XYZ file of C-alpha atoms in Angstrom:
364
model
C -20.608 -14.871 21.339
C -21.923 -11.421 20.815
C -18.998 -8.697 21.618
C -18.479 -4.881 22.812
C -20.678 -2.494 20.309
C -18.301 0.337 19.941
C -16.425 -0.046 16.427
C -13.326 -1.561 16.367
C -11.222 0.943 14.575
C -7.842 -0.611 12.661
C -4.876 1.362 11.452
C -3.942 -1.240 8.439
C -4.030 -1.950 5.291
C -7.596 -2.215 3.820
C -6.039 -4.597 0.732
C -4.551 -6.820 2.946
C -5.390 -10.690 3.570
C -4.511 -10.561 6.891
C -6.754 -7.772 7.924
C -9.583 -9.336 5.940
C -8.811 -12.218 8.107
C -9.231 -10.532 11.786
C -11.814 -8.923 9.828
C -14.024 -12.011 9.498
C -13.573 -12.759 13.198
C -15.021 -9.633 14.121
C -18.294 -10.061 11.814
C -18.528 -13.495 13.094
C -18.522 -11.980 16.915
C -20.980 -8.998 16.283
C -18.599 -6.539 16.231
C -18.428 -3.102 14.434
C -15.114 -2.035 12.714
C -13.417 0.894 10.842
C -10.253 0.541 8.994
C -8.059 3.751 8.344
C -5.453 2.891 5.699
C -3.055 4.502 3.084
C -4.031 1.704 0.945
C -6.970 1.242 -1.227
C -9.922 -0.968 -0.274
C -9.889 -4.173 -1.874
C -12.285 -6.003 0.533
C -14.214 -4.180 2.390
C -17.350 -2.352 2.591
C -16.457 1.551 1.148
C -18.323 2.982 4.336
C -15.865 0.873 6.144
C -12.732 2.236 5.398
C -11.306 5.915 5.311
C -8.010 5.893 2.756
C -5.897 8.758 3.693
C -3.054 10.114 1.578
C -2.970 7.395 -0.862
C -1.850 9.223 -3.795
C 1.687 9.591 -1.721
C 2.554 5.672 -2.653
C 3.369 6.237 -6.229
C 6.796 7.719 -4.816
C 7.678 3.965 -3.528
C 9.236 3.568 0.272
C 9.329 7.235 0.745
C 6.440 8.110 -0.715
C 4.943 5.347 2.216
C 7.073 6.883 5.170
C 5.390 10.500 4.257
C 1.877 8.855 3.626
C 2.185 6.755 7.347
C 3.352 9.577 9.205
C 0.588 12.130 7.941
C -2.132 9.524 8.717
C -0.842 9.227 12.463
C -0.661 13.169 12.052
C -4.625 13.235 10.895
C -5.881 10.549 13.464
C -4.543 12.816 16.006
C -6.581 15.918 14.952
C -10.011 13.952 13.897
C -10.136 10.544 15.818
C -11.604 10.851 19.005
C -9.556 10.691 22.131
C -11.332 7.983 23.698
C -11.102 5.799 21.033
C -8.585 3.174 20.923
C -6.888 1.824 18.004
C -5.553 -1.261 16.592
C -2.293 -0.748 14.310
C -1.285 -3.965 11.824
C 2.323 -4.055 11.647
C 4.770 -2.037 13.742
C 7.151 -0.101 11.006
C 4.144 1.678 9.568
C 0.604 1.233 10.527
C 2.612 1.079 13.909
C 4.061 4.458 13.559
C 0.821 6.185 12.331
C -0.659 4.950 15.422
C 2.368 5.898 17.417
C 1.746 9.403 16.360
C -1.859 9.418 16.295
C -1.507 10.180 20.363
C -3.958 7.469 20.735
C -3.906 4.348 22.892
C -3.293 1.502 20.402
C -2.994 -2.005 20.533
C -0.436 -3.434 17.824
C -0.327 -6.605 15.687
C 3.721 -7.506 15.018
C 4.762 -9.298 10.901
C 7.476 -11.015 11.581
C 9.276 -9.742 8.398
C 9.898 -6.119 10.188
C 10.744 -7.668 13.701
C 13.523 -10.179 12.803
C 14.878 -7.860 10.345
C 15.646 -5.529 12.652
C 18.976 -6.047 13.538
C 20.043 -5.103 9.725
C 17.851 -2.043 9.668
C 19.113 1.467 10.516
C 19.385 3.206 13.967
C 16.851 5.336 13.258
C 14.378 2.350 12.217
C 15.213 0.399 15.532
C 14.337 3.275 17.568
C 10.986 3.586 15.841
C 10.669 0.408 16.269
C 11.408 -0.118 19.380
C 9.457 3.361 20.609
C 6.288 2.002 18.606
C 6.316 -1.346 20.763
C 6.563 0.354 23.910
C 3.894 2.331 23.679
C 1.639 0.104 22.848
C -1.279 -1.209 25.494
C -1.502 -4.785 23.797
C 0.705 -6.632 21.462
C 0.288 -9.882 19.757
C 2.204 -12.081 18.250
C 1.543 -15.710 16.384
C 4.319 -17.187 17.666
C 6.628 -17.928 20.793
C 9.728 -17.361 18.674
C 7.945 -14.053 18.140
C 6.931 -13.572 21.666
C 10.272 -14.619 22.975
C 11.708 -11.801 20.570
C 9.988 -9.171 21.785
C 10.333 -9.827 25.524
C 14.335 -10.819 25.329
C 15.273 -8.375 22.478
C 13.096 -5.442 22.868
C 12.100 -5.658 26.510
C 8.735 -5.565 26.190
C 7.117 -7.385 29.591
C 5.649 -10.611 28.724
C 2.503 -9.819 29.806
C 1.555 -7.288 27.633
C 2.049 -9.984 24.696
C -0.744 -11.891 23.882
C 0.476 -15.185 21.488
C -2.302 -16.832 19.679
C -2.369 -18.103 15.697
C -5.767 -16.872 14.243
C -5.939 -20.059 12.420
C -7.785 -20.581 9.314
C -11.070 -20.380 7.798
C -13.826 -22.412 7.160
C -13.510 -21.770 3.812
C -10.094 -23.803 3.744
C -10.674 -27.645 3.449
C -9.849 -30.694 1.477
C -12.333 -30.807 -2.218
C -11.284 -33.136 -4.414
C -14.340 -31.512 -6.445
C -11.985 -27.729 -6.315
C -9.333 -29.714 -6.946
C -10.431 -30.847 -10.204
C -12.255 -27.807 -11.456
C -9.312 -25.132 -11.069
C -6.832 -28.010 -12.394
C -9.000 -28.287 -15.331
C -9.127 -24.396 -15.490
C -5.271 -23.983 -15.171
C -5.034 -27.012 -17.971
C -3.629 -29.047 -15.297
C -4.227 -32.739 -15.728
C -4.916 -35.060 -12.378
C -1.871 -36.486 -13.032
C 0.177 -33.531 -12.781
C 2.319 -32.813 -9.243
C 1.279 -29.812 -8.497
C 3.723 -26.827 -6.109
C 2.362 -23.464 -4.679
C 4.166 -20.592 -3.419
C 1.609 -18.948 -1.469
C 3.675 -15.825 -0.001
C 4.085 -12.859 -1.267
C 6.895 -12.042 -4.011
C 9.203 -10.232 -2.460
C 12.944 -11.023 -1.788
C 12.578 -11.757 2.125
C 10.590 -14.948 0.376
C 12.564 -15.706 -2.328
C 10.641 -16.439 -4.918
C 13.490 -16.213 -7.702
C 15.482 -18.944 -5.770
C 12.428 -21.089 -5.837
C 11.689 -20.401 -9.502
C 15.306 -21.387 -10.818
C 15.252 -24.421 -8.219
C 12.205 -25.606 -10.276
C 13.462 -24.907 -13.349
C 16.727 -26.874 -12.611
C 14.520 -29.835 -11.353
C 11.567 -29.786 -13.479
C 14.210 -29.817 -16.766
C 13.554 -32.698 -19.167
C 10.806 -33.893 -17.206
C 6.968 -33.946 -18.218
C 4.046 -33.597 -15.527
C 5.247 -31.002 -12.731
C 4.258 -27.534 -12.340
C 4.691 -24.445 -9.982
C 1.942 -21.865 -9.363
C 3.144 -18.673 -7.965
C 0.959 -16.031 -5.498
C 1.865 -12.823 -6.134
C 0.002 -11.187 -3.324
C 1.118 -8.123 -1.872
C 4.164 -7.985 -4.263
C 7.652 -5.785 -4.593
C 7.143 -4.322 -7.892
C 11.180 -4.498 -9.177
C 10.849 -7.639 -7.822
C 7.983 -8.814 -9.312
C 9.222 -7.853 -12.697
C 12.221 -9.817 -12.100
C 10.003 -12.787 -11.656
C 7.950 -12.635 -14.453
C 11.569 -11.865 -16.579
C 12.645 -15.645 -15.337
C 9.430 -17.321 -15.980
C 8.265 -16.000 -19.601
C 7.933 -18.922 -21.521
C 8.593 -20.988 -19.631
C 4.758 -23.502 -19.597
C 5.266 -25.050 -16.397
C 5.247 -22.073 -13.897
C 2.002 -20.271 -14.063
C 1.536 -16.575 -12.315
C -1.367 -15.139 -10.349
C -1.011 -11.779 -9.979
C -3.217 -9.366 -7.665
C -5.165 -10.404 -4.641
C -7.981 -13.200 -4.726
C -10.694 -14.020 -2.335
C -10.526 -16.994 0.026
C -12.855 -19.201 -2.328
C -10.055 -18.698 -4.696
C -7.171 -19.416 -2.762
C -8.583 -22.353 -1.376
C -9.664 -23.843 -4.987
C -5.446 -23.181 -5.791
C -4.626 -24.680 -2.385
C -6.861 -27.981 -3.229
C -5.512 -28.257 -6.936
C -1.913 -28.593 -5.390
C 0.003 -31.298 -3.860
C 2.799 -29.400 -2.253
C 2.677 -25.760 -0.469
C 6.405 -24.411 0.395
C 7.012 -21.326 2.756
C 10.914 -20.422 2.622
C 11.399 -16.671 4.166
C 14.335 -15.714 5.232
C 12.682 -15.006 8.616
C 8.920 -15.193 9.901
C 6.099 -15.882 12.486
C 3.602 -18.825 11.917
C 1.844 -17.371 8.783
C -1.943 -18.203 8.067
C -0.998 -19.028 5.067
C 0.826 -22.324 6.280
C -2.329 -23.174 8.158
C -4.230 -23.021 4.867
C -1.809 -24.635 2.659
C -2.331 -27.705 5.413
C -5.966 -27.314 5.663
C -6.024 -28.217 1.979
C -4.311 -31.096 2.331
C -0.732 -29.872 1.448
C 2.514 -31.722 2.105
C 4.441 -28.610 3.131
C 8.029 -27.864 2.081
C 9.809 -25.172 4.830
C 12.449 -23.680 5.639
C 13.949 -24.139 9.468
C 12.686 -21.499 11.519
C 12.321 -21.670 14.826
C 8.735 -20.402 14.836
C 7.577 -23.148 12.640
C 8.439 -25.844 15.194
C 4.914 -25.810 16.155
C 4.395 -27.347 12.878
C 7.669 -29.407 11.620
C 6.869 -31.126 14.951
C 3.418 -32.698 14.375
C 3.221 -32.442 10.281
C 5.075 -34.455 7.564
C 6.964 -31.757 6.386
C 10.556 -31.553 3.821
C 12.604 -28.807 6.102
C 15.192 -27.105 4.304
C 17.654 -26.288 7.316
C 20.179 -23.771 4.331
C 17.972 -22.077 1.705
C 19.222 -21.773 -1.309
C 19.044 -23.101 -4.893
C 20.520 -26.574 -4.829
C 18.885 -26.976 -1.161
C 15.264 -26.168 -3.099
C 15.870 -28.134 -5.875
C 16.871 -31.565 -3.900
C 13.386 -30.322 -1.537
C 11.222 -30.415 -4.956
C 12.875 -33.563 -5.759
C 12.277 -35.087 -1.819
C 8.496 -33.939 -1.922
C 7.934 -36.247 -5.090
C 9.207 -39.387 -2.766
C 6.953 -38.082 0.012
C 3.736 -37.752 -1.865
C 4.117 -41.257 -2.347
C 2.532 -42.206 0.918
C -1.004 -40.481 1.586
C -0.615 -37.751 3.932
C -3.970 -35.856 3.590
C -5.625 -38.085 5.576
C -3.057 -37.949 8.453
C -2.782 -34.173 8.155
C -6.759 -34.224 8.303
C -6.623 -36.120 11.687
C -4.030 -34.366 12.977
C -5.499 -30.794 12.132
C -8.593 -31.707 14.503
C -5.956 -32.049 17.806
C -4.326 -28.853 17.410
C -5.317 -25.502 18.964
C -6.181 -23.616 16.372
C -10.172 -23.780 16.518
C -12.373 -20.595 15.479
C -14.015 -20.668 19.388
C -10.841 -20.636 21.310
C -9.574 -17.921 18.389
C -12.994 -16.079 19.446
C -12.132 -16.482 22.838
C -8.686 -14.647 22.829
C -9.828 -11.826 20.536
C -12.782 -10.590 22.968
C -9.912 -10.915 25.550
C -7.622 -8.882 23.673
C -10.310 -6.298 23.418
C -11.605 -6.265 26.640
């Protein structure tokens, strides 16, 4: 399924798990790529990536604006004309590509998008300007989609709404399972929760942390692992201020490959996903490939999955909402789910072909 031979050139972030994810599409399909980023590479090929004003991020969100701005300033004095771009997230990457003069096709999070009713006026103009520029935009969910059209006018046929769904590399191994337990000194016996998002406040993390704590007190056998990801580093350090010493919360910090994430995905029972707003993360998808119950919170653009998964949905996040959702997942792990999700994940219309499919549309 062999696709166009001119490179596919991304404005994103070259340490991120979502690019690396469109990423492997494209080397499955043939096709070339570049990545211009502020951000170091942490996946890719070095001939693959140009990093542009990195140094800029050490001066935190401002230090970013500059560093986004500048790189839409230099793609519009070295990139070709003709070539078209592909911007990963629509507050920054978005804006360099904006200002790069280029056409662009955009990829929305839905952590800038729903937020931006709280943001400035000056932020929902960019925002707003960004999206209406662009040729293509796509989104992983109709909540998403339905966003865009109703609250930003975008027409509804420049939105393309597709999941990229998961990879290979994310299954049920009761093999993993037992080899990163035993690595992590978990025993078999253990219930096992993971908090694969990143740890940031729109996720809150330190909600989920002292809803563990509160639960898990007095008790023997449970433990949460936490993701750090693509973390807020005040926020971070709050984290790790809750959790020291405490044996039953274990922290992995930085980025790890998909064989990784899957082993951590396989050596726990229970994935939870609790935002404050989102689209249909990949990383749902994988928790569920691994043969995760899933605890979430209600959001309309995980309907998708609330409505054909056993699921715990937490319809008010907070603490004492959490805690009773830890205590709910124990009774649900009673009855054997993997083998329903397993079933169930073969109807649904997430397969790598039809994925293939839309993404040589999208770049047609």
């Amino acid at each position: 399924m062999a696709m166009q031979t001119s490179p596919i050139s991304y404005v994103a972030n070259a340490s991120s798990p979502h690019v690396r994810h469109w990423v492997e599409y494209l080397d499955e399909l043939g096709s070339p790529y570049h990545i211009y980023s502020i951000h170091k590479n942490s996946f890719f090929p070095p001939e693959q990536v140009t990093t542009k004003f990195n140094g800029l991020l050490r001066f935190g969100a401002l230090g970013s604006i500059v560093a986004y701005i500048l790189l839409g300033l230099w793609l519009r004095l070295f990139v070709p004309k003709a070539l078209q771009l592909h911007a990963h997230n629509t507050s920054g990457y978005g804006l360099s590509a904006y200002l790069s003069g280029r056409k662009y096709l955009l990829t929305t999070y839905g952590s800038e998008i729903f937020s931006v009713p709280q943001k400035s006026i000056i932020y929902r103009f960019l925002i707003r300007r960004t999206l209406h520029a662009a040729e293509k935009i796509t989104a992983s969910s109709q909540h998403m989609q339905d966003t865009l059209t109703k609250h930003f006018s975008v027409p509804a046929s420049r939105v393309m709404t597709f999941s990229l769904g998961v990879s290979s590399v994310f299954r049920v191994s009761t093999e993993q399972r037992s080899i990163v337990r035993k690595q992590l000194g978990i025993s078999e016996q253990d219930t096992v929760w993971i908090y694969n998002r990143r740890i940031t406040p729109l996720y809150r993390t330190l909600d989920v942390v002292e809803a563990f704590q509160q639960f898990a007190r007095g008790r023997q056998g449970y433990r949460l692992l936490l993701l750090a990801g693509d973390f807020d580093a005040q926020y971070l350090a709050k984290v790790k201020s809750h959790i020291q010493g405490d044996n039953n919360i274990q922290l992995i910090d930085g980025f790890i490959d998909q064989a990784q994430l899957s082993g951590y995905l396989c050596a726990a029972d229970v994935a939870l996903s609790l935002p404050k707003s989102d689209q249909l993360s990949s990383s749902i998808l994988e928790a569920l490939s691994c043969g995760c119950l899933l605890i979430l919170a209600k959001l309309a653009a995980y309907q998708s999955i609330t409505d054909q998964f056993p699921c715990v949905v937490i319809d008010d996040v907070d603490v004492t909402s959490i805690q009773q959702a830890f205590q709910d997942s124990v009774l649900f792990l009673q009855s054997d789910i993997s083998h329903l999700q397993q079933q169930q994940l073969t109807q649904v219309a997430w397969g790598r072909q039809q994925v293939m499919l839309l993404i040589k549309k999208l770049y047609a």
